[in-house]
């Protein structure tokens, strides 16, 4: 389940744990910061956190896997998050997802072969007024048509 | 910055607290505004102002709720009314600088709200959709008539984008008297000019009796103040309730005030806030906590995000007051990680509050110590449930815990803990400031105050709105929401998200309130309200919500872990036309088990969407089961498509849209659809502009 090289530079993990050491219930807080720095939580980072906090790795994996937000694999350069919240679903979110997957020729959760894009379904980014929405790396777009989808992909392909 | 004392706040006049500029431009800068292009608009405005050496400050604020009109820019300059321009792009931004500010001229087609105007101005809008020509004709007739009365050039006619009324024909608003007329025809023009423009007489037969149903109490500052400037909040009476509370020096009096106001929890269950606070207050403990539940799990609702992005201090003020009352020195914000902008704004707000002595030690010069820390959620719906939330703040998996003991007795790290929803806390300061008696006059017998809803789905004006409790669903959807897109008929409203239910059209005269909605088999929930049209299939909707709960079930208790998937399987069978009538009974039975035996609210309420659709739309279920038909066309296995050769305009669009090449033919011979190959995605049906693709 957990892949990844273990030669990742984990010095930042030290800093993060150091900063949070005295905070009660700090585990999730630490994992958030690790992911925000590295883009995901690697096996090496898990081991490091476990060592530093003196917890079994199983405990950390248990928490990581409970929460959808945590990623155990390195992300693609751009993360396309298609909203499947109620408002977006009603307005054709499913089609938007298909449009992305078709245009990029991948399935949900896969990464394009150039490592540029991955598509995931998320729930409500709080912009239901613009439904159906899609966010690319935290920037939200209304993406009702196939054309919108093409435009968004083009925009990020050239970055 | 100088630390404030409670006297500073109690005695200060508004203008001493903040230097408000009289002229400004305000850009709505919330997640939805930014998504719609607010950044570009902001950049253009700043550029143009600089280029032209205009000395007007540009501010940013949260969301006013008109999400359908983002990006929004509010302009307030001398000699002009305060105006909200919506759907602003680069060009409109330049027009705002050139025309509105430069030439003092209002801009056509983008006004969404305006103060009254002291000059002779006429606003016109066709509130029926798709009648562009009618309005053009009306405007030119109006101009002609003005000539007749020798008023050409003396009266400004402005086409507005939103007059606040919907589906009432041509609407005319006349200044300076501010008469609003609806259903106006060309024949009325002369009379209007003579009576209401030349004279100042109201024409009773044309008056649009509609008053705004909205009452903005908790949203009062959203979109108005700059959420990143604590002084802005203070200038709008912010932190005065806190100062009052500290001046009273009597926590019981605060509880009494809230009890008199009748405030109930806005997080879904509607538990009386005064009672909750009283419980925690009466517990003896060395440490207590207050947590703000900003996990906003209902997918399709975003009230809490808007509060936090638009007016974070009102929530913080409520938390400090709560902490003071129950004797907690520490508060936590538990916020969804999916709301980065809200998180950033809370961060800034906390920092600014600390700098002014509103958080930390010796708050406002008293002996009160209280501070707040932010904790992020991590994408688990169940963590919105209070006991699971506590587990999550403790850094654990978010498994719910059996209640009792309730958190107010034994909560975070075993200490008495109050958990309140964002909107509940946002109500506290204003309730204290204006008094419990004032608050309790708003709303119904058992549901007091207002409720903020995020109205989305197939409605025209998707956005945030705030109405007094007791407003009917019909009023919300038609008078504020403007009815449905493409004037489709409304089929149902869904409230309460995955824990709620659908309410069919015939019950839309129901006033919203905790008990009234529960009686219908739905719940008020946190404020998600989703409009569905004839194009939406109730089996599909039930499946959608149940799938959500199945995905989000933490798996701790068996009824929820096993019951959910079982029901989902049956719903799938129904939507594939493979179910029998007994399956409907099975759905009901399993629902009952889940409702009665699940450990937490997630499992207990997960069957609600299924039960309520079954209750009101049983015929639709039967149609799927017996006749194997889905009239809305959502259940793919139950629909077929064909191209009617007679009506086919031979444009070929359907063929281009088809993802599996099931449509063949040529412009000369027309097109045919191969039913064997068809995957029933419906794209040809939606693409065809001539209605030649039929669904059956
Ligand atoms: C599955 C589930 C999800 C919930 N999600 C939320 C939520 O996102 N936000 C919220 O304020 N309350 C949520 N609640 C309700 C909370 O448990 C709790 O009742 C509420 O935060 C109390 O605040 P109030 O008294 O101010 O309403 C949820 C409850 C359940 C059972
Ligand atoms: S449902 Fe998609 S943004 Fe809310």
mmCIF file with all atom_site columns, N, CA and C in Angstrom, chain A residues 23-25 27-29 32 59 62-63 65-70 84-87 89-91 98-99 123-124 126-130 140, chain B residues 31 35 299-300 302 305 336 373 375-379 392-394 396-398 413 456-458 530 536 540-541 544-545 548 551-552 683:
data_model
loop_
_atom_site.group_PDB
_atom_site.id
_atom_site.type_symbol
_atom_site.label_atom_id
_atom_site.label_alt_id
_atom_site.label_comp_id
_atom_site.label_asym_id
_atom_site.label_entity_id
_atom_site.label_seq_id
_atom_site.pdbx_PDB_ins_code
_atom_site.Cartn_x
_atom_site.Cartn_y
_atom_site.Cartn_z
_atom_site.occupancy
_atom_site.B_iso_or_equiv
_atom_site.pdbx_formal_charge
_atom_site.auth_seq_id
_atom_site.auth_comp_id
_atom_site.auth_asym_id
_atom_site.auth_atom_id
_atom_site.pdbx_PDB_model_num
ATOM 1   N N  . UNK A 1 23  ? 2.361   20.137 21.920  1.00 0.00 ? 23  UNK A N  1
ATOM 2   C CA . UNK A 1 23  ? 0.931   20.363 21.718  1.00 0.00 ? 23  UNK A CA 1
ATOM 3   C C  . UNK A 1 23  ? 0.176   19.067 21.979  1.00 0.00 ? 23  UNK A C  1
ATOM 4   N N  . UNK A 1 24  ? -0.914  19.196 22.714  1.00 0.00 ? 24  UNK A N  1
ATOM 5   C CA . UNK A 1 24  ? -1.713  17.997 22.990  1.00 0.00 ? 24  UNK A CA 1
ATOM 6   C C  . UNK A 1 24  ? -2.376  17.498 21.716  1.00 0.00 ? 24  UNK A C  1
ATOM 7   N N  . UNK A 1 25  ? -2.425  16.189 21.561  1.00 0.00 ? 25  UNK A N  1
ATOM 8   C CA . UNK A 1 25  ? -3.109  15.609 20.406  1.00 0.00 ? 25  UNK A CA 1
ATOM 9   C C  . UNK A 1 25  ? -2.498  16.081 19.100  1.00 0.00 ? 25  UNK A C  1
ATOM 10  N N  . UNK A 1 27  ? -0.720  14.596 16.663  1.00 0.00 ? 27  UNK A N  1
ATOM 11  C CA . UNK A 1 27  ? -0.395  13.722 15.535  1.00 0.00 ? 27  UNK A CA 1
ATOM 12  C C  . UNK A 1 27  ? -0.972  14.220 14.207  1.00 0.00 ? 27  UNK A C  1
ATOM 13  N N  . UNK A 1 28  ? -2.274  14.520 14.200  1.00 0.00 ? 28  UNK A N  1
ATOM 14  C CA . UNK A 1 28  ? -2.895  14.924 12.935  1.00 0.00 ? 28  UNK A CA 1
ATOM 15  C C  . UNK A 1 28  ? -2.324  16.261 12.470  1.00 0.00 ? 28  UNK A C  1
ATOM 16  N N  . UNK A 1 29  ? -2.070  17.115 13.426  1.00 0.00 ? 29  UNK A N  1
ATOM 17  C CA . UNK A 1 29  ? -1.473  18.410 13.107  1.00 0.00 ? 29  UNK A CA 1
ATOM 18  C C  . UNK A 1 29  ? -0.119  18.223 12.421  1.00 0.00 ? 29  UNK A C  1
ATOM 19  N N  . UNK A 1 32  ? -0.575  16.853 8.869   1.00 0.00 ? 32  UNK A N  1
ATOM 20  C CA . UNK A 1 32  ? -1.008  17.911 7.958   1.00 0.00 ? 32  UNK A CA 1
ATOM 21  C C  . UNK A 1 32  ? 0.188   18.704 7.455   1.00 0.00 ? 32  UNK A C  1
ATOM 22  N N  . UNK A 1 59  ? 0.266   2.760  14.325  1.00 0.00 ? 59  UNK A N  1
ATOM 23  C CA . UNK A 1 59  ? -0.634  3.775  14.879  1.00 0.00 ? 59  UNK A CA 1
ATOM 24  C C  . UNK A 1 59  ? -0.772  4.948  13.899  1.00 0.00 ? 59  UNK A C  1
ATOM 25  N N  . UNK A 1 62  ? -2.668  3.905  10.824  1.00 0.00 ? 62  UNK A N  1
ATOM 26  C CA . UNK A 1 62  ? -4.074  3.785  11.199  1.00 0.00 ? 62  UNK A CA 1
ATOM 27  C C  . UNK A 1 62  ? -4.780  5.146  11.092  1.00 0.00 ? 62  UNK A C  1
ATOM 28  N N  . UNK A 1 63  ? -4.136  6.154  11.592  1.00 0.00 ? 63  UNK A N  1
ATOM 29  C CA . UNK A 1 63  ? -4.727  7.487  11.517  1.00 0.00 ? 63  UNK A CA 1
ATOM 30  C C  . UNK A 1 63  ? -4.734  7.987  10.072  1.00 0.00 ? 63  UNK A C  1
ATOM 31  N N  . UNK A 1 65  ? -4.845  6.396  7.280   1.00 0.00 ? 65  UNK A N  1
ATOM 32  C CA . UNK A 1 65  ? -5.782  5.740  6.373   1.00 0.00 ? 65  UNK A CA 1
ATOM 33  C C  . UNK A 1 65  ? -7.234  6.034  6.730   1.00 0.00 ? 65  UNK A C  1
ATOM 34  N N  . UNK A 1 66  ? -7.461  6.512  7.934   1.00 0.00 ? 66  UNK A N  1
ATOM 35  C CA . UNK A 1 66  ? -8.839  6.839  8.309   1.00 0.00 ? 66  UNK A CA 1
ATOM 36  C C  . UNK A 1 66  ? -9.321  8.091  7.579   1.00 0.00 ? 66  UNK A C  1
ATOM 37  N N  . UNK A 1 67  ? -8.398  9.006  7.360   1.00 0.00 ? 67  UNK A N  1
ATOM 38  C CA . UNK A 1 67  ? -8.775  10.307 6.794   1.00 0.00 ? 67  UNK A CA 1
ATOM 39  C C  . UNK A 1 67  ? -8.460  10.391 5.298   1.00 0.00 ? 67  UNK A C  1
ATOM 40  N N  . UNK A 1 68  ? -9.496  10.738 4.527   1.00 0.00 ? 68  UNK A N  1
ATOM 41  C CA . UNK A 1 68  ? -9.344  10.827 3.062   1.00 0.00 ? 68  UNK A CA 1
ATOM 42  C C  . UNK A 1 68  ? -8.317  11.835 2.614   1.00 0.00 ? 68  UNK A C  1
ATOM 43  N N  . UNK A 1 69  ? -8.119  12.831 3.440   1.00 0.00 ? 69  UNK A N  1
ATOM 44  C CA . UNK A 1 69  ? -7.311  13.964 3.001   1.00 0.00 ? 69  UNK A CA 1
ATOM 45  C C  . UNK A 1 69  ? -5.835  13.592 2.837   1.00 0.00 ? 69  UNK A C  1
ATOM 46  N N  . UNK A 1 70  ? -5.403  12.590 3.587   1.00 0.00 ? 70  UNK A N  1
ATOM 47  C CA . UNK A 1 70  ? -3.974  12.263 3.549   1.00 0.00 ? 70  UNK A CA 1
ATOM 48  C C  . UNK A 1 70  ? -3.624  11.395 2.351   1.00 0.00 ? 70  UNK A C  1
ATOM 49  N N  . UNK A 1 84  ? -17.961 16.260 -6.412  1.00 0.00 ? 84  UNK A N  1
ATOM 50  C CA . UNK A 1 84  ? -19.105 15.353 -6.477  1.00 0.00 ? 84  UNK A CA 1
ATOM 51  C C  . UNK A 1 84  ? -20.042 15.639 -5.310  1.00 0.00 ? 84  UNK A C  1
ATOM 52  N N  . UNK A 1 85  ? -20.033 16.873 -4.838  1.00 0.00 ? 85  UNK A N  1
ATOM 53  C CA . UNK A 1 85  ? -21.012 17.267 -3.828  1.00 0.00 ? 85  UNK A CA 1
ATOM 54  C C  . UNK A 1 85  ? -22.396 17.288 -4.453  1.00 0.00 ? 85  UNK A C  1
ATOM 55  N N  . UNK A 1 86  ? -23.414 17.454 -3.647  1.00 0.00 ? 86  UNK A N  1
ATOM 56  C CA . UNK A 1 86  ? -24.784 17.349 -4.155  1.00 0.00 ? 86  UNK A CA 1
ATOM 57  C C  . UNK A 1 86  ? -25.067 18.347 -5.263  1.00 0.00 ? 86  UNK A C  1
ATOM 58  N N  . UNK A 1 87  ? -24.692 19.602 -5.032  1.00 0.00 ? 87  UNK A N  1
ATOM 59  C CA . UNK A 1 87  ? -25.002 20.630 -6.012  1.00 0.00 ? 87  UNK A CA 1
ATOM 60  C C  . UNK A 1 87  ? -24.321 20.320 -7.337  1.00 0.00 ? 87  UNK A C  1
ATOM 61  N N  . UNK A 1 89  ? -23.183 17.356 -8.344  1.00 0.00 ? 89  UNK A N  1
ATOM 62  C CA . UNK A 1 89  ? -23.713 16.116 -8.894  1.00 0.00 ? 89  UNK A CA 1
ATOM 63  C C  . UNK A 1 89  ? -24.968 16.399 -9.722  1.00 0.00 ? 89  UNK A C  1
ATOM 64  N N  . UNK A 1 90  ? -25.864 17.198 -9.134  1.00 0.00 ? 90  UNK A N  1
ATOM 65  C CA . UNK A 1 90  ? -27.119 17.507 -9.821  1.00 0.00 ? 90  UNK A CA 1
ATOM 66  C C  . UNK A 1 90  ? -26.876 18.239 -11.124 1.00 0.00 ? 90  UNK A C  1
ATOM 67  N N  . UNK A 1 91  ? -25.810 19.022 -11.156 1.00 0.00 ? 91  UNK A N  1
ATOM 68  C CA . UNK A 1 91  ? -25.569 19.808 -12.356 1.00 0.00 ? 91  UNK A CA 1
ATOM 69  C C  . UNK A 1 91  ? -24.571 19.163 -13.296 1.00 0.00 ? 91  UNK A C  1
ATOM 70  N N  . UNK A 1 98  ? -16.033 12.502 -16.231 1.00 0.00 ? 98  UNK A N  1
ATOM 71  C CA . UNK A 1 98  ? -15.777 11.703 -17.440 1.00 0.00 ? 98  UNK A CA 1
ATOM 72  C C  . UNK A 1 98  ? -14.998 12.520 -18.461 1.00 0.00 ? 98  UNK A C  1
ATOM 73  N N  . UNK A 1 99  ? -15.406 13.782 -18.611 1.00 0.00 ? 99  UNK A N  1
ATOM 74  C CA . UNK A 1 99  ? -14.726 14.624 -19.597 1.00 0.00 ? 99  UNK A CA 1
ATOM 75  C C  . UNK A 1 99  ? -13.237 14.747 -19.292 1.00 0.00 ? 99  UNK A C  1
ATOM 76  N N  . UNK A 1 123 ? -15.559 16.257 -2.316  1.00 0.00 ? 123 UNK A N  1
ATOM 77  C CA . UNK A 1 123 ? -16.895 16.660 -1.925  1.00 0.00 ? 123 UNK A CA 1
ATOM 78  C C  . UNK A 1 123 ? -16.951 18.113 -1.581  1.00 0.00 ? 123 UNK A C  1
ATOM 79  N N  . UNK A 1 124 ? -17.733 18.813 -2.283  1.00 0.00 ? 124 UNK A N  1
ATOM 80  C CA . UNK A 1 124 ? -18.042 20.203 -2.012  1.00 0.00 ? 124 UNK A CA 1
ATOM 81  C C  . UNK A 1 124 ? -16.851 21.036 -1.570  1.00 0.00 ? 124 UNK A C  1
ATOM 82  N N  . UNK A 1 126 ? -17.299 24.160 -1.484  1.00 0.00 ? 126 UNK A N  1
ATOM 83  C CA . UNK A 1 126 ? -17.970 25.347 -0.970  1.00 0.00 ? 126 UNK A CA 1
ATOM 84  C C  . UNK A 1 126 ? -18.229 26.400 -2.030  1.00 0.00 ? 126 UNK A C  1
ATOM 85  N N  . UNK A 1 127 ? -18.233 26.020 -3.280  1.00 0.00 ? 127 UNK A N  1
ATOM 86  C CA . UNK A 1 127 ? -18.536 26.982 -4.344  1.00 0.00 ? 127 UNK A CA 1
ATOM 87  C C  . UNK A 1 127 ? -19.729 26.489 -5.136  1.00 0.00 ? 127 UNK A C  1
ATOM 88  N N  . UNK A 1 128 ? -20.705 25.943 -4.432  1.00 0.00 ? 128 UNK A N  1
ATOM 89  C CA . UNK A 1 128 ? -21.835 25.301 -5.090  1.00 0.00 ? 128 UNK A CA 1
ATOM 90  C C  . UNK A 1 128 ? -22.533 26.241 -6.057  1.00 0.00 ? 128 UNK A C  1
ATOM 91  N N  . UNK A 1 129 ? -22.408 27.548 -5.802  1.00 0.00 ? 129 UNK A N  1
ATOM 92  C CA . UNK A 1 129 ? -23.035 28.518 -6.682  1.00 0.00 ? 129 UNK A CA 1
ATOM 93  C C  . UNK A 1 129 ? -22.497 28.447 -8.103  1.00 0.00 ? 129 UNK A C  1
ATOM 94  N N  . UNK A 1 130 ? -21.312 27.883 -8.276  1.00 0.00 ? 130 UNK A N  1
ATOM 95  C CA . UNK A 1 130 ? -20.702 27.815 -9.606  1.00 0.00 ? 130 UNK A CA 1
ATOM 96  C C  . UNK A 1 130 ? -20.768 26.405 -10.177 1.00 0.00 ? 130 UNK A C  1
ATOM 97  N N  . UNK A 1 140 ? -10.295 27.093 -7.812  1.00 0.00 ? 140 UNK A N  1
ATOM 98  C CA . UNK A 1 140 ? -11.585 26.522 -8.188  1.00 0.00 ? 140 UNK A CA 1
ATOM 99  C C  . UNK A 1 140 ? -12.093 27.121 -9.501  1.00 0.00 ? 140 UNK A C  1
ATOM 100 N N  . UNK B 2 31  ? -13.852 32.482 -1.553  1.00 0.00 ? 31  UNK B N  1
ATOM 101 C CA . UNK B 2 31  ? -13.506 31.380 -2.451  1.00 0.00 ? 31  UNK B CA 1
ATOM 102 C C  . UNK B 2 31  ? -14.321 31.412 -3.739  1.00 0.00 ? 31  UNK B C  1
ATOM 103 N N  . UNK B 2 35  ? -12.955 32.172 -7.436  1.00 0.00 ? 35  UNK B N  1
ATOM 104 C CA . UNK B 2 35  ? -13.148 31.164 -8.474  1.00 0.00 ? 35  UNK B CA 1
ATOM 105 C C  . UNK B 2 35  ? -13.796 31.777 -9.705  1.00 0.00 ? 35  UNK B C  1
ATOM 106 N N  . UNK B 2 299 ? -22.294 17.872 1.912   1.00 0.00 ? 299 UNK B N  1
ATOM 107 C CA . UNK B 2 299 ? -21.704 18.201 0.614   1.00 0.00 ? 299 UNK B CA 1
ATOM 108 C C  . UNK B 2 299 ? -22.718 19.003 -0.190  1.00 0.00 ? 299 UNK B C  1
ATOM 109 N N  . UNK B 2 300 ? -22.483 20.238 -0.403  1.00 0.00 ? 300 UNK B N  1
ATOM 110 C CA . UNK B 2 300 ? -23.473 21.034 -1.127  1.00 0.00 ? 300 UNK B CA 1
ATOM 111 C C  . UNK B 2 300 ? -23.957 22.169 -0.258  1.00 0.00 ? 300 UNK B C  1
ATOM 112 N N  . UNK B 2 302 ? -22.431 25.584 2.217   1.00 0.00 ? 302 UNK B N  1
ATOM 113 C CA . UNK B 2 302 ? -21.201 26.330 2.502   1.00 0.00 ? 302 UNK B CA 1
ATOM 114 C C  . UNK B 2 302 ? -21.460 27.581 3.328   1.00 0.00 ? 302 UNK B C  1
ATOM 115 N N  . UNK B 2 305 ? -18.389 28.221 5.707   1.00 0.00 ? 305 UNK B N  1
ATOM 116 C CA . UNK B 2 305 ? -17.248 28.769 4.985   1.00 0.00 ? 305 UNK B CA 1
ATOM 117 C C  . UNK B 2 305 ? -17.431 30.272 4.788   1.00 0.00 ? 305 UNK B C  1
ATOM 118 N N  . UNK B 2 336 ? -12.551 22.303 8.320   1.00 0.00 ? 336 UNK B N  1
ATOM 119 C CA . UNK B 2 336 ? -12.242 21.433 7.181   1.00 0.00 ? 336 UNK B CA 1
ATOM 120 C C  . UNK B 2 336 ? -10.965 21.883 6.498   1.00 0.00 ? 336 UNK B C  1
ATOM 121 N N  . UNK B 2 373 ? -7.033  27.838 19.391  1.00 0.00 ? 373 UNK B N  1
ATOM 122 C CA . UNK B 2 373 ? -6.114  27.161 18.480  1.00 0.00 ? 373 UNK B CA 1
ATOM 123 C C  . UNK B 2 373 ? -6.921  26.564 17.330  1.00 0.00 ? 373 UNK B C  1
ATOM 124 N N  . UNK B 2 375 ? -7.513  23.594 14.620  1.00 0.00 ? 375 UNK B N  1
ATOM 125 C CA . UNK B 2 375 ? -7.214  22.210 14.250  1.00 0.00 ? 375 UNK B CA 1
ATOM 126 C C  . UNK B 2 375 ? -7.908  21.915 12.930  1.00 0.00 ? 375 UNK B C  1
ATOM 127 N N  . UNK B 2 376 ? -7.190  21.238 12.039  1.00 0.00 ? 376 UNK B N  1
ATOM 128 C CA . UNK B 2 376 ? -7.776  20.952 10.733  1.00 0.00 ? 376 UNK B CA 1
ATOM 129 C C  . UNK B 2 376 ? -8.404  19.572 10.688  1.00 0.00 ? 376 UNK B C  1
ATOM 130 N N  . UNK B 2 377 ? -9.549  19.492 10.049  1.00 0.00 ? 377 UNK B N  1
ATOM 131 C CA . UNK B 2 377 ? -10.145 18.202 9.762   1.00 0.00 ? 377 UNK B CA 1
ATOM 132 C C  . UNK B 2 377 ? -9.339  17.557 8.643   1.00 0.00 ? 377 UNK B C  1
ATOM 133 N N  . UNK B 2 378 ? -9.690  16.342 8.286   1.00 0.00 ? 378 UNK B N  1
ATOM 134 C CA . UNK B 2 378 ? -8.900  15.697 7.242   1.00 0.00 ? 378 UNK B CA 1
ATOM 135 C C  . UNK B 2 378 ? -9.789  14.860 6.336   1.00 0.00 ? 378 UNK B C  1
ATOM 136 N N  . UNK B 2 379 ? -10.949 15.422 6.029   1.00 0.00 ? 379 UNK B N  1
ATOM 137 C CA . UNK B 2 379 ? -11.788 14.766 5.037   1.00 0.00 ? 379 UNK B CA 1
ATOM 138 C C  . UNK B 2 379 ? -12.506 13.537 5.539   1.00 0.00 ? 379 UNK B C  1
ATOM 139 N N  . UNK B 2 392 ? -10.885 13.263 16.960  1.00 0.00 ? 392 UNK B N  1
ATOM 140 C CA . UNK B 2 392 ? -9.999  13.787 15.934  1.00 0.00 ? 392 UNK B CA 1
ATOM 141 C C  . UNK B 2 392 ? -9.100  14.902 16.474  1.00 0.00 ? 392 UNK B C  1
ATOM 142 N N  . UNK B 2 393 ? -9.656  15.784 17.296  1.00 0.00 ? 393 UNK B N  1
ATOM 143 C CA . UNK B 2 393 ? -8.824  16.842 17.894  1.00 0.00 ? 393 UNK B CA 1
ATOM 144 C C  . UNK B 2 393 ? -7.752  16.208 18.776  1.00 0.00 ? 393 UNK B C  1
ATOM 145 N N  . UNK B 2 394 ? -8.092  15.084 19.380  1.00 0.00 ? 394 UNK B N  1
ATOM 146 C CA . UNK B 2 394 ? -7.110  14.405 20.220  1.00 0.00 ? 394 UNK B CA 1
ATOM 147 C C  . UNK B 2 394 ? -6.020  13.733 19.388  1.00 0.00 ? 394 UNK B C  1
ATOM 148 N N  . UNK B 2 396 ? -6.614  11.287 17.102  1.00 0.00 ? 396 UNK B N  1
ATOM 149 C CA . UNK B 2 396 ? -6.936  9.879  16.865  1.00 0.00 ? 396 UNK B CA 1
ATOM 150 C C  . UNK B 2 396 ? -7.788  9.717  15.614  1.00 0.00 ? 396 UNK B C  1
ATOM 151 N N  . UNK B 2 397 ? -8.054  8.430  15.275  1.00 0.00 ? 397 UNK B N  1
ATOM 152 C CA . UNK B 2 397 ? -9.070  8.161  14.270  1.00 0.00 ? 397 UNK B CA 1
ATOM 153 C C  . UNK B 2 397 ? -10.393 8.740  14.764  1.00 0.00 ? 397 UNK B C  1
ATOM 154 N N  . UNK B 2 398 ? -11.195 9.260  13.834  1.00 0.00 ? 398 UNK B N  1
ATOM 155 C CA . UNK B 2 398 ? -12.442 9.898  14.257  1.00 0.00 ? 398 UNK B CA 1
ATOM 156 C C  . UNK B 2 398 ? -13.579 8.921  14.472  1.00 0.00 ? 398 UNK B C  1
ATOM 157 N N  . UNK B 2 413 ? -10.233 15.292 26.005  1.00 0.00 ? 413 UNK B N  1
ATOM 158 C CA . UNK B 2 413 ? -9.333  14.781 27.055  1.00 0.00 ? 413 UNK B CA 1
ATOM 159 C C  . UNK B 2 413 ? -10.072 14.573 28.371  1.00 0.00 ? 413 UNK B C  1
ATOM 160 N N  . UNK B 2 456 ? -28.923 25.852 -3.514  1.00 0.00 ? 456 UNK B N  1
ATOM 161 C CA . UNK B 2 456 ? -28.193 25.448 -4.722  1.00 0.00 ? 456 UNK B CA 1
ATOM 162 C C  . UNK B 2 456 ? -29.018 24.452 -5.518  1.00 0.00 ? 456 UNK B C  1
ATOM 163 N N  . UNK B 2 457 ? -28.384 23.804 -6.448  1.00 0.00 ? 457 UNK B N  1
ATOM 164 C CA . UNK B 2 457 ? -29.098 22.850 -7.284  1.00 0.00 ? 457 UNK B CA 1
ATOM 165 C C  . UNK B 2 457 ? -29.614 23.554 -8.525  1.00 0.00 ? 457 UNK B C  1
ATOM 166 N N  . UNK B 2 458 ? -30.872 23.290 -8.872  1.00 0.00 ? 458 UNK B N  1
ATOM 167 C CA . UNK B 2 458 ? -31.382 23.773 -10.155 1.00 0.00 ? 458 UNK B CA 1
ATOM 168 C C  . UNK B 2 458 ? -31.995 25.165 -10.077 1.00 0.00 ? 458 UNK B C  1
ATOM 169 N N  . UNK B 2 530 ? -31.407 22.219 -1.436  1.00 0.00 ? 530 UNK B N  1
ATOM 170 C CA . UNK B 2 530 ? -31.095 21.902 -2.815  1.00 0.00 ? 530 UNK B CA 1
ATOM 171 C C  . UNK B 2 530 ? -32.360 21.720 -3.629  1.00 0.00 ? 530 UNK B C  1
ATOM 172 N N  . UNK B 2 536 ? -34.698 15.418 -12.336 1.00 0.00 ? 536 UNK B N  1
ATOM 173 C CA . UNK B 2 536 ? -33.970 14.669 -11.327 1.00 0.00 ? 536 UNK B CA 1
ATOM 174 C C  . UNK B 2 536 ? -34.786 13.484 -10.847 1.00 0.00 ? 536 UNK B C  1
ATOM 175 N N  . UNK B 2 540 ? -32.383 8.027  -7.887  1.00 0.00 ? 540 UNK B N  1
ATOM 176 C CA . UNK B 2 540 ? -30.991 8.402  -8.091  1.00 0.00 ? 540 UNK B CA 1
ATOM 177 C C  . UNK B 2 540 ? -30.485 9.284  -6.943  1.00 0.00 ? 540 UNK B C  1
ATOM 178 N N  . UNK B 2 541 ? -31.333 10.221 -6.513  1.00 0.00 ? 541 UNK B N  1
ATOM 179 C CA . UNK B 2 541 ? -30.952 11.112 -5.405  1.00 0.00 ? 541 UNK B CA 1
ATOM 180 C C  . UNK B 2 541 ? -30.746 10.307 -4.119  1.00 0.00 ? 541 UNK B C  1
ATOM 181 N N  . UNK B 2 544 ? -27.568 8.571  -4.348  1.00 0.00 ? 544 UNK B N  1
ATOM 182 C CA . UNK B 2 544 ? -26.434 9.489  -4.189  1.00 0.00 ? 544 UNK B CA 1
ATOM 183 C C  . UNK B 2 544 ? -26.119 9.718  -2.710  1.00 0.00 ? 544 UNK B C  1
ATOM 184 N N  . UNK B 2 545 ? -27.149 10.047 -1.938  1.00 0.00 ? 545 UNK B N  1
ATOM 185 C CA . UNK B 2 545 ? -26.909 10.344 -0.525  1.00 0.00 ? 545 UNK B CA 1
ATOM 186 C C  . UNK B 2 545 ? -26.499 9.094  0.252   1.00 0.00 ? 545 UNK B C  1
ATOM 187 N N  . UNK B 2 548 ? -23.004 8.272  -0.302  1.00 0.00 ? 548 UNK B N  1
ATOM 188 C CA . UNK B 2 548 ? -22.175 9.169  0.503   1.00 0.00 ? 548 UNK B CA 1
ATOM 189 C C  . UNK B 2 548 ? -22.003 8.611  1.918   1.00 0.00 ? 548 UNK B C  1
ATOM 190 N N  . UNK B 2 551 ? -19.861 5.491  1.982   1.00 0.00 ? 551 UNK B N  1
ATOM 191 C CA . UNK B 2 551 ? -18.441 5.848  1.859   1.00 0.00 ? 551 UNK B CA 1
ATOM 192 C C  . UNK B 2 551 ? -17.896 6.419  3.158   1.00 0.00 ? 551 UNK B C  1
ATOM 193 N N  . UNK B 2 552 ? -18.740 7.159  3.860   1.00 0.00 ? 552 UNK B N  1
ATOM 194 C CA . UNK B 2 552 ? -18.259 7.887  5.027   1.00 0.00 ? 552 UNK B CA 1
ATOM 195 C C  . UNK B 2 552 ? -18.472 7.147  6.336   1.00 0.00 ? 552 UNK B C  1
ATOM 196 N N  . UNK B 2 683 ? -25.730 12.147 -23.835 1.00 0.00 ? 683 UNK B N  1
ATOM 197 C CA . UNK B 2 683 ? -25.094 13.372 -24.359 1.00 0.00 ? 683 UNK B CA 1
ATOM 198 C C  . UNK B 2 683 ? -25.732 13.851 -25.656 1.00 0.00 ? 683 UNK B C  1
#
